[in-house]
Every structure is written in structure tokens, then in C-alpha cells.
Coordinates of C-alpha atoms in Angstrom, one line a residue:
M1146 CA 95.0 88.7 97.6
R1147 CA 96.5 89.0 99.0
L1148 CA 98.6 89.3 100.9
L1149 CA 99.7 90.8 104.2
P1150 CA 103.6 91.4 104.5
S1151 CA 105.2 89.8 107.5
G1152 CA 106.8 91.9 110.3
R1153 CA 109.8 93.8 109.3
S1154 CA 111.8 96.9 110.0
R1155 CA 109.8 99.4 112.1
A1156 CA 112.1 102.3 110.9
L1157 CA 111.5 101.6 107.3
A1158 CA 107.8 101.2 107.8
A1159 CA 107.6 104.5 109.7
L1160 CA 109.7 106.4 107.1
C1161 CA 107.4 105.0 104.2
A1162 CA 104.3 105.9 106.2
A1163 CA 105.5 109.4 106.8
V1164 CA 106.3 109.9 103.0
L1165 CA 102.9 108.5 102.0
A1166 CA 101.2 110.6 104.5
G1167 CA 103.1 113.7 103.6
S1168 CA 104.6 115.0 100.4
V1169 CA 103.6 112.0 98.2
L1170 CA 100.2 111.6 99.7
A1171 CA 98.2 113.4 97.0
G1172 CA 100.0 111.2 94.4
C1173 CA 98.6 108.2 96.0
G1174 CA 95.1 109.5 95.9
S1175 CA 92.7 110.4 93.0
D1176 CA 94.6 111.0 89.8
E1177 CA 91.8 113.3 88.7
D1178 CA 91.6 117.0 89.0
D1179 CA 88.7 119.3 87.8
S1180 CA 90.0 119.5 84.3
A1181 CA 90.2 115.7 84.0
A1182 CA 86.5 115.4 85.2
D1183 CA 85.7 117.7 82.3
G1184 CA 87.3 115.5 79.8
A1185 CA 91.1 116.4 79.8
S1186 CA 92.1 112.9 80.9
G1187 CA 91.1 111.6 77.4
G1188 CA 88.0 113.4 76.0
P1189 CA 84.5 114.6 76.9
G1190 CA 82.9 112.4 79.5
Q1191 CA 85.9 110.2 80.3
I1192 CA 86.4 109.5 83.8
T1193 CA 89.6 108.3 85.8
L1194 CA 89.0 105.8 88.6
T1195 CA 91.8 105.3 91.0
V1196 CA 92.3 102.1 92.9
G1197 CA 94.5 102.0 96.0
L1198 CA 95.8 98.8 96.9
F1199 CA 98.7 97.1 98.9
G1200 CA 100.8 94.2 97.7
S1201 CA 99.8 92.5 94.5
F1202 CA 96.1 91.8 94.0
G1203 CA 96.8 90.7 90.5
F1204 CA 94.2 92.9 88.7
E1205 CA 96.7 94.7 86.6
E1206 CA 98.9 91.7 86.0
A1207 CA 96.0 89.7 84.7
G1208 CA 94.9 92.4 82.4
L1209 CA 91.7 93.1 84.1
Y1210 CA 92.0 96.9 84.1
K1211 CA 92.6 96.9 80.3
E1212 CA 89.7 94.5 79.7
Y1213 CA 87.3 96.7 81.7
E1214 CA 88.6 99.9 79.9
K1215 CA 87.8 98.1 76.6
L1216 CA 84.3 97.4 77.7
H1217 CA 83.9 100.8 79.0
P1218 CA 85.6 103.3 76.7
N1219 CA 84.8 106.2 78.9
I1220 CA 86.7 104.8 81.9
K1221 CA 90.4 105.1 82.7
I1222 CA 91.8 103.2 85.6
K1223 CA 94.9 104.1 87.6
Q1224 CA 96.3 101.9 90.3
N1225 CA 98.1 103.2 93.3
A1226 CA 99.9 100.3 94.9
T1227 CA 102.0 100.3 98.2
Q1228 CA 103.9 97.1 98.6
K1229 CA 103.6 96.8 102.4
E1230 CA 100.2 96.8 104.0
E1231 CA 101.5 98.1 107.4
V1232 CA 102.7 101.2 105.5
Y1233 CA 99.5 101.4 103.3
W1234 CA 97.1 101.2 106.2
P1235 CA 98.4 104.2 108.4
A1236 CA 98.6 106.4 105.3
L1237 CA 95.0 105.5 104.5
Q1238 CA 93.9 106.4 108.0
T1239 CA 95.5 109.7 107.6
R1240 CA 93.7 110.2 104.4
L1241 CA 90.4 109.1 105.8
G1242 CA 90.9 111.8 108.6
G1243 CA 91.1 114.5 106.0
G1244 CA 94.9 114.4 105.4
G1245 CA 94.8 113.8 101.6
D1246 CA 92.8 112.6 98.6
L1247 CA 91.2 109.2 98.7
D1248 CA 91.2 106.6 95.8
D1249 CA 87.8 105.7 94.5
I1250 CA 88.3 102.2 95.5
Q1251 CA 90.5 101.1 98.4
G1252 CA 91.7 97.5 99.4
I1253 CA 91.1 96.3 103.0
E1254 CA 93.1 93.4 104.3
V1255 CA 91.1 90.8 106.2
G1256 CA 92.9 91.5 109.4
R1257 CA 91.6 95.2 109.3
I1258 CA 87.9 94.3 108.4
V1259 CA 86.7 94.0 111.9
D1260 CA 88.1 97.4 112.8
V1261 CA 86.4 99.0 109.7
V1262 CA 83.0 97.4 110.5
R1263 CA 83.1 98.3 114.3
N1264 CA 84.8 101.6 114.3
Q1265 CA 85.1 103.0 110.8
S1266 CA 81.8 102.2 109.0
D1267 CA 81.0 106.1 109.0
K1268 CA 84.0 106.6 106.6
W1269 CA 82.9 104.0 104.0
L1270 CA 79.9 103.9 101.7
D1271 CA 77.3 101.2 102.3
L1272 CA 77.7 99.2 99.1
N1273 CA 74.0 97.9 99.5
T1274 CA 73.0 101.5 98.2
L1275 CA 75.0 101.0 95.1
G1276 CA 73.6 97.5 94.3
A1277 CA 75.5 95.1 96.5
Q1278 CA 72.3 93.4 97.9
S1279 CA 72.4 91.1 94.8
Q1280 CA 76.0 90.1 95.4
T1281 CA 76.6 89.0 98.9
S1282 CA 74.6 85.9 98.8
E1283 CA 77.2 84.4 96.3
Y1284 CA 80.0 84.7 98.8
L1285 CA 81.1 82.2 101.4
A1286 CA 78.9 83.2 104.3
W1287 CA 81.7 84.1 106.7
K1288 CA 83.5 86.3 104.1
S1289 CA 80.5 88.4 103.5
K1290 CA 79.5 88.5 107.1
A1291 CA 82.8 89.8 108.2
A1292 CA 82.3 93.0 106.0
T1293 CA 78.6 93.5 107.2
T1294 CA 77.8 95.9 110.2
G1295 CA 75.3 95.0 112.8
D1296 CA 72.7 97.2 111.2
G1297 CA 73.2 95.5 107.7
K1298 CA 75.6 97.9 105.9
V1299 CA 78.1 96.2 103.5
V1300 CA 81.5 98.0 103.7
G1301 CA 83.2 95.9 101.2
L1302 CA 83.0 92.9 98.7
G1303 CA 85.6 90.2 99.0
T1304 CA 88.3 89.5 96.5
D1305 CA 90.1 86.3 97.6
I1306 CA 90.8 83.9 100.5
G1307 CA 94.1 82.2 101.3
P1308 CA 93.8 78.5 101.6
M1309 CA 97.1 76.9 102.5
A1310 CA 99.7 74.7 100.9
I1311 CA 103.6 74.4 100.8
C1312 CA 105.3 75.5 97.5
Y1313 CA 108.9 73.8 97.0
R1314 CA 111.6 73.5 94.7
S1315 CA 111.5 69.9 93.3
D1316 CA 115.0 70.3 91.8
L1317 CA 116.6 71.3 95.1
F1318 CA 114.9 68.5 96.8
Q1319 CA 116.3 66.1 94.3
Q1320 CA 119.8 67.4 94.8
A1321 CA 119.4 66.9 98.5
G1322 CA 118.5 63.3 98.0
L1323 CA 114.9 63.8 99.2
P1324 CA 111.5 62.7 97.6
T1325 CA 110.2 65.1 95.1
A1326 CA 106.6 63.7 94.6
R1327 CA 104.1 66.1 96.1
D1328 CA 101.9 63.3 97.6
E1329 CA 104.9 61.7 99.4
L1330 CA 106.0 65.1 100.7
A1331 CA 102.6 65.8 102.0
R1332 CA 102.5 62.5 103.8
Q1333 CA 106.0 63.1 105.4
W1334 CA 105.0 66.6 106.4
S1335 CA 101.4 66.0 107.5
T1336 CA 102.2 67.8 110.7
W1337 CA 104.4 71.0 111.4
E1338 CA 106.9 68.8 113.4
G1339 CA 107.1 66.4 110.3
Y1340 CA 107.8 69.5 108.2
L1341 CA 110.8 70.4 110.3
D1342 CA 111.9 66.7 110.3
V1343 CA 112.0 66.9 106.4
G1344 CA 114.0 70.2 106.9
R1345 CA 116.6 68.7 109.0
R1346 CA 117.1 66.0 106.4
F1347 CA 117.4 68.5 103.7
A1348 CA 119.7 70.7 105.6
A1349 CA 122.0 67.8 106.0
N1350 CA 122.6 67.5 102.3
A1351 CA 121.4 71.0 101.1
P1352 CA 122.8 72.4 97.8
S1353 CA 125.3 75.3 98.6
G1354 CA 123.6 78.6 99.3
T1355 CA 120.2 77.0 99.9
S1356 CA 118.2 77.0 103.1
Y1357 CA 115.1 74.9 103.7
M1358 CA 112.5 77.6 104.2
D1359 CA 112.5 81.3 103.5
S1360 CA 111.5 82.7 106.9
V1361 CA 110.0 81.3 110.2
T1362 CA 107.5 84.1 110.1
G1363 CA 105.7 82.4 107.1
M1364 CA 105.6 79.2 109.0
Y1365 CA 104.1 81.0 112.0
N1366 CA 101.4 82.7 109.8
A1367 CA 100.5 79.2 108.4
M1368 CA 100.1 77.7 111.8
I1369 CA 98.1 80.5 113.1
G1370 CA 95.9 80.3 109.9
Q1371 CA 94.8 76.8 111.0
Q1372 CA 93.2 78.1 114.3
E1373 CA 89.6 79.3 114.9
S1374 CA 90.6 81.6 117.6
F1375 CA 94.1 83.1 117.9
Y1376 CA 94.5 86.7 119.1
Y1377 CA 90.8 87.4 120.3
D1378 CA 88.0 85.3 121.5
A1379 CA 84.5 85.4 120.2
S1380 CA 83.6 88.0 122.8
G1381 CA 86.3 90.4 121.7
K1382 CA 88.6 89.6 124.6
L1383 CA 92.4 89.8 123.9
I1384 CA 93.7 86.2 124.4
Y1385 CA 97.0 86.0 122.4
D1386 CA 99.1 85.8 125.4
S1387 CA 97.2 83.1 127.1
N1388 CA 96.3 81.1 123.8
P1389 CA 98.3 77.9 123.7
S1390 CA 97.9 77.6 119.9
V1391 CA 99.7 81.0 119.6
R1392 CA 102.4 80.3 121.9
G1393 CA 102.9 76.8 120.4
A1394 CA 103.2 78.3 116.9
F1395 CA 105.7 80.9 118.2
D1396 CA 107.7 78.2 119.9
L1397 CA 107.8 75.8 116.9
A1398 CA 108.8 78.6 114.5
A1399 CA 111.5 79.8 117.0
K1400 CA 112.8 76.2 117.1
A1401 CA 113.0 76.2 113.3
A1402 CA 115.1 79.5 113.7
E1403 CA 117.4 77.8 116.2
D1404 CA 117.9 74.7 114.1
K1405 CA 119.0 77.1 111.3
L1406 CA 116.4 75.9 108.9
S1407 CA 115.5 79.3 107.4
A1408 CA 117.3 81.7 105.1
K1409 CA 116.7 84.4 107.7
L1410 CA 114.8 86.5 105.1
V1411 CA 112.1 89.1 105.9
Q1412 CA 109.2 88.7 103.6
F1413 CA 108.4 91.2 101.0
Q1414 CA 111.8 92.8 101.2
T1415 CA 114.1 93.1 98.2
D1416 CA 116.5 90.2 99.2
W1417 CA 113.5 87.9 99.8
D1418 CA 112.2 88.8 96.4
Q1419 CA 115.6 88.0 94.7
A1420 CA 115.9 84.8 96.6
F1421 CA 113.0 83.2 94.5
S1422 CA 115.1 83.1 91.4
K1423 CA 118.5 82.5 93.1
G1424 CA 117.6 79.3 94.9
G1425 CA 117.9 80.9 98.3
F1426 CA 115.4 78.5 99.8
A1427 CA 113.6 75.4 98.9
T1428 CA 110.2 75.6 100.7
I1429 CA 107.7 78.4 101.5
S1430 CA 104.4 78.4 103.4
C1431 CA 102.2 79.1 100.4
P1432 CA 98.6 80.5 100.6
S1433 CA 97.1 80.5 97.2
W1434 CA 97.8 84.1 96.4
M1435 CA 101.7 83.2 96.8
I1436 CA 101.4 81.3 93.4
G1437 CA 101.3 84.5 91.4
Y1438 CA 104.0 86.2 93.5
I1439 CA 106.4 83.3 93.0
K1440 CA 105.9 83.3 89.2
E1441 CA 106.5 87.1 89.1
K1442 CA 109.7 87.0 91.3
A1443 CA 111.2 83.6 90.3
G1444 CA 110.7 84.4 86.6
D1445 CA 110.3 82.2 83.6
G1446 CA 113.5 80.5 84.0
M1447 CA 112.2 78.6 87.3
S1448 CA 109.1 77.3 85.3
G1449 CA 108.8 73.6 86.1
K1450 CA 111.3 73.7 89.1
W1451 CA 108.6 74.8 91.6
D1452 CA 105.8 72.4 92.8
V1453 CA 103.0 72.5 95.3
A1454 CA 101.9 70.0 97.9
A1455 CA 99.3 70.0 100.7
A1456 CA 100.4 71.8 103.8
P1457 CA 100.8 70.2 107.3
G1458 CA 97.3 69.7 108.5
A1459 CA 96.1 70.2 104.9
T1460 CA 94.1 73.4 105.8
G1461 CA 94.3 76.9 107.0
N1462 CA 93.7 80.4 105.7
W1463 CA 96.2 83.2 105.4
G1464 CA 95.1 86.4 104.0
G1465 CA 92.3 87.6 101.8
S1466 CA 91.0 91.0 101.1
Y1467 CA 88.1 93.2 100.3
L1468 CA 87.4 96.1 98.0
A1469 CA 85.5 99.2 99.4
I1470 CA 84.5 102.7 98.5
P1471 CA 85.5 105.5 100.9
K1472 CA 82.9 108.4 101.5
G1473 CA 84.3 111.3 99.4
A1474 CA 85.0 109.1 96.4
K1475 CA 84.6 111.4 93.4
H1476 CA 82.6 108.7 91.3
P1477 CA 80.9 106.3 93.6
Q1478 CA 78.6 104.7 91.2
E1479 CA 81.3 104.2 88.6
A1480 CA 83.7 103.0 91.2
Y1481 CA 81.1 100.4 92.5
D1482 CA 80.5 99.2 88.8
L1483 CA 84.4 98.5 88.5
L1484 CA 84.4 97.0 92.1
Q1485 CA 81.6 94.7 91.4
W1486 CA 83.2 93.6 88.0
L1487 CA 86.7 93.1 89.5
T1488 CA 85.0 90.8 92.3
A1489 CA 82.6 89.0 89.9
K1490 CA 82.7 85.2 89.5
E1491 CA 84.2 85.4 86.0
Q1492 CA 87.2 87.6 87.2
Q1493 CA 87.7 85.5 90.3
V1494 CA 88.1 82.4 88.1
K1495 CA 90.5 84.1 85.9
L1496 CA 92.6 85.5 88.8
F1497 CA 93.0 82.0 90.2
E1498 CA 93.9 80.5 86.9
E1499 CA 96.6 83.1 86.2
R1500 CA 97.7 84.4 89.6
G1501 CA 96.5 81.7 92.2
A1502 CA 94.2 84.1 94.0
F1503 CA 91.6 81.6 95.3
P1504 CA 88.0 82.8 94.8
S1505 CA 85.7 83.9 97.8
R1506 CA 82.4 83.5 95.7
T1507 CA 81.1 80.0 95.9
T1508 CA 80.1 80.2 92.3
A1509 CA 83.7 80.7 91.3
I1510 CA 85.1 78.1 93.7
S1511 CA 83.1 75.4 92.0
Q1512 CA 84.8 76.3 88.6
V1513 CA 88.4 76.0 89.7
S1514 CA 88.8 72.7 91.2
N1515 CA 90.3 71.0 88.1
T1516 CA 92.9 73.8 87.6
T1517 CA 96.5 72.8 86.9
D1518 CA 99.4 75.0 86.7
P1519 CA 102.3 74.2 84.3
Y1520 CA 104.7 76.6 85.9
F1521 CA 104.5 74.4 89.0
G1522 CA 105.0 71.1 87.3
N1523 CA 101.3 70.9 86.3
A1524 CA 100.4 70.6 90.0
P1525 CA 96.7 70.2 90.6
I1526 CA 96.5 73.5 92.4
G1527 CA 92.6 73.6 92.0
Q1528 CA 92.3 70.4 93.9
I1529 CA 94.9 71.2 96.6
F1530 CA 93.6 74.6 97.5
S1531 CA 90.0 73.5 97.1
Q1532 CA 90.5 70.7 99.6
A1533 CA 92.2 73.1 102.0
A1534 CA 89.3 75.6 101.7
Q1535 CA 86.8 72.9 102.4
T1536 CA 88.2 72.3 105.8
M1537 CA 89.5 75.7 106.8
P1538 CA 88.2 77.2 110.1
V1539 CA 85.9 80.0 110.3
Q1540 CA 88.1 82.3 112.1
T1541 CA 87.4 84.7 114.9
L1542 CA 88.8 88.0 113.9
G1543 CA 89.8 90.9 116.1
V1544 CA 90.1 94.7 115.9
R1545 CA 93.9 94.7 116.1
D1546 CA 94.8 91.4 114.6
N1547 CA 97.5 92.9 112.3
D1548 CA 99.2 94.9 114.9
I1549 CA 99.5 91.8 117.1
K1550 CA 100.7 89.7 114.2
V1551 CA 103.4 92.3 113.3
A1552 CA 104.7 92.4 117.0
I1553 CA 105.0 88.7 117.1
Q1554 CA 106.7 88.4 113.6
N1555 CA 109.2 91.1 114.7
A1556 CA 110.1 89.0 117.8
L1557 CA 110.5 85.9 115.6
N1558 CA 112.7 87.9 113.3
S1559 CA 115.0 88.7 116.2
V1560 CA 115.2 84.9 117.1
E1561 CA 116.1 84.1 113.5
A1562 CA 118.3 87.0 112.5
Q1563 CA 119.9 88.0 115.9
G1564 CA 120.0 84.9 117.9
R1565 CA 117.7 86.3 120.7
K1566 CA 116.4 83.5 123.1
P1567 CA 112.8 82.6 122.3
G1568 CA 111.6 83.3 125.8
D1569 CA 113.0 86.8 125.7
A1570 CA 111.6 87.4 122.2
W1571 CA 108.2 86.4 123.4
N1572 CA 108.3 88.9 126.2
D1573 CA 109.4 91.5 123.6
A1574 CA 106.4 90.7 121.5
K1575 CA 104.0 91.1 124.6
A1576 CA 105.6 94.5 125.3
S1577 CA 105.3 95.6 121.7
V1578 CA 101.6 94.5 121.6
K1579 CA 100.9 96.4 124.8
A1580 CA 102.6 99.6 123.3
A1581 CA 100.7 99.2 120.0
L1582 CA 97.4 98.6 121.8
G1583 CA 97.8 101.2 124.3

């Protein structure tokens, strides 16, 4: 999954981080105390494993925990999930520094993995020591390489990747007098400028209360996900402020805001969640993991009204995560056995079929290409996302990618919601990046 929530209220994030790092911190860590280890959690020899995640990885929703517990009666799994990654990560850093109990398994978003590999590898177990040597060769080469240190330690195994598409409400398109066929729409929005052109035609006849897209930050993320280099170059030099791809994506997203094509929603907040079922917007930039999120938030009543088409450029990667085991985990071998099972081929296939989380293991990718989804009008999601994955760039990741992304998204939110001029917002973003990076 995953998913990295877009930039949103700094005050809320700070408050939640403080709560997580403080009074509620222990509740976010291992569920187990000494009596539980002695069997109080369900009988002699039973072990409770805790899994700390952000967003929605889909493990619980797809029934994987219950399946694993059935296969391993001595294991009980407790998930501790934080909705927003930028709240989850600072709290985890506090706990890694000794400020609270750690979960047996922790999720790591792709935008953090370089920092973990370069600066925090001493805080995480080398999964090779637990059996990962036999696993890494099954992954896309770039996915496993990103989680491997220079001296060969493996700090995490990959869950998913995020090939791109556009998800859209076919019924709202029909009401606006626009084509609804996915191939025709993919042709009309083969470029991001074309995507906005379709949006202007939609806005001219939009159903009451419906905007073309949810948020311009989603569009920005999708455009950035089509670049090989964005915030850092291959040498590790910071280039976001001189990279024409980043500024071009920012300017086009700001143009969409100025043209009033968005619902001005902040992704992963309550009103955004509610808009999925209320017809608040007709399109959303849609990495594969968004499939499961839409089903959950839109509900059964929207089945058949959503559809999926290839994104502008027909490629891109947004998101994807890893599972890792921190040093200090109470049950490292049992945690690894669960981690390896959750990321195994069979589970990656199931997660895509049920939640849209696109596999990162090549052995699983080959099995999902013919998947269709009845919720999305029997859209050939396996074909659409597989084709996007085949051409996605191998991205240059940087140590502080997520911090830079949040600063830029906050600036775009100010254009969208407050009418700030794009040039001023860009300068705000640069100032925020400088403050965040020091």
C-alpha cells in the first residue's frame, strides 16, 4: 500500500504526533506484557504479534490476519494503524529513540526507505539473518535494492507498488454529456493537459455539487510519479527547486486549481472520505492501492458507477511500502515468519484481487494481468495497472522525499482553498522545505 496521505493541516499533524508520542504511545506499541508472553493472551505458549502500519495496507480487510492465525493457532495478531503517515513516522522515530514500545512489525513508506537504509539501519534487524536471502530475488530489482544497505543488509521486504490510472464516475460523466468508455477517455486525456481539457468540458455541464477532480495534490503526485528524478538526483543532491519536471507539475496543478476543477478537498481527511459516496468529484488520480480505498469509502451503493482508465502518459508510480522488524522486537523470528507470509506471492495476488494493491514480486505480477473488478464495471484492472507497471520509471529516491512532498502539497492546498497566487505558493513551498530540512 499504500498509501502516503497528501499534505494537510500542520496543526492537526503536530497534535496527533504529540499524542502518539505521549500518553497513547504505549498503546500503539506491543500489546504484550510479561503475563501475555507467559500465555495470558490465550493459553500456554501463545504469542501476540503487533503490526504497526499507516493508512490501509489491506491485510486486515482481506482477512489475512485471521487466515494466518488459523494456520498458526499459537499466534494472535494485533494491528495498530495510524491514518496519516506523517503522523505515524515522527511517532515511530520517537519510539525508535527509546520513547516507547515498538511493534513487532512496522510499515515503512517508500519515501522513507532511503533514510532508513542510509541513516537508520542500526535500528532495524537485517532480515537476511532471519531468512530473507531466499526472498529478495523474487522482487522487482529496484524494489529490493532500495531496501538493501551498501554492505548487503536487507531492512525490509516489499509489499506493493503504485502503478497509476484514473478512476472516474461513469454515471457522472454520462450526466455531463461526456464519453464514458474507458478507452475513449484514455485517448482524450493521453496527456495531463488533455486531462484538464476534459475537466473543463465536464465543469461546463457538471451535475450539481460535483467537481471534476478531488484535489490538485493528487494530480501533482501522479505527475511526479512519472519522473525518474524529482527531488534529488542520483548523487543525492537536492534538485527539486531547479527541476523543471517538479515546477511544471506544480504549475499545471495550480492551473487546475485556478480553473476551479477540483473539489478543494484535502486527501485522507473526513470530508474527502465522505465525498466518495456523495458524488463530490468525478475523477481521482488512482494508484492501484486506491482501488480498495474507493470501495471502502464509496460503499456498496456505488458499485458499477466507478470505472478505471489508463492515466495520462499511461505509466507512473505513486506509493508502495515495506515491512520491517525493529531491533527490540519481542518476537523477531515469529515476526519475520508473519512478515514473509504477508508479503509472499499468494498474499500479494489476493491483495490485488481484493484491494487493488499491485504486487512487487514478479512471480505475483505474472498472475494478476487478467484480473477484472466488478465494482469498477468489470474494468480490466490487471491489464491497466500491469501495463503502467511495465513502463514506470526506476525512480531516484532521496532521504527527505516525503518532507519535500508535504511542503509542496501544502502550498498547492493554499492555491486551491485560499486563492494564493501560484508564484507566491511556490516560494512558500521552498521556504517550508528549507525549514524542514534545516
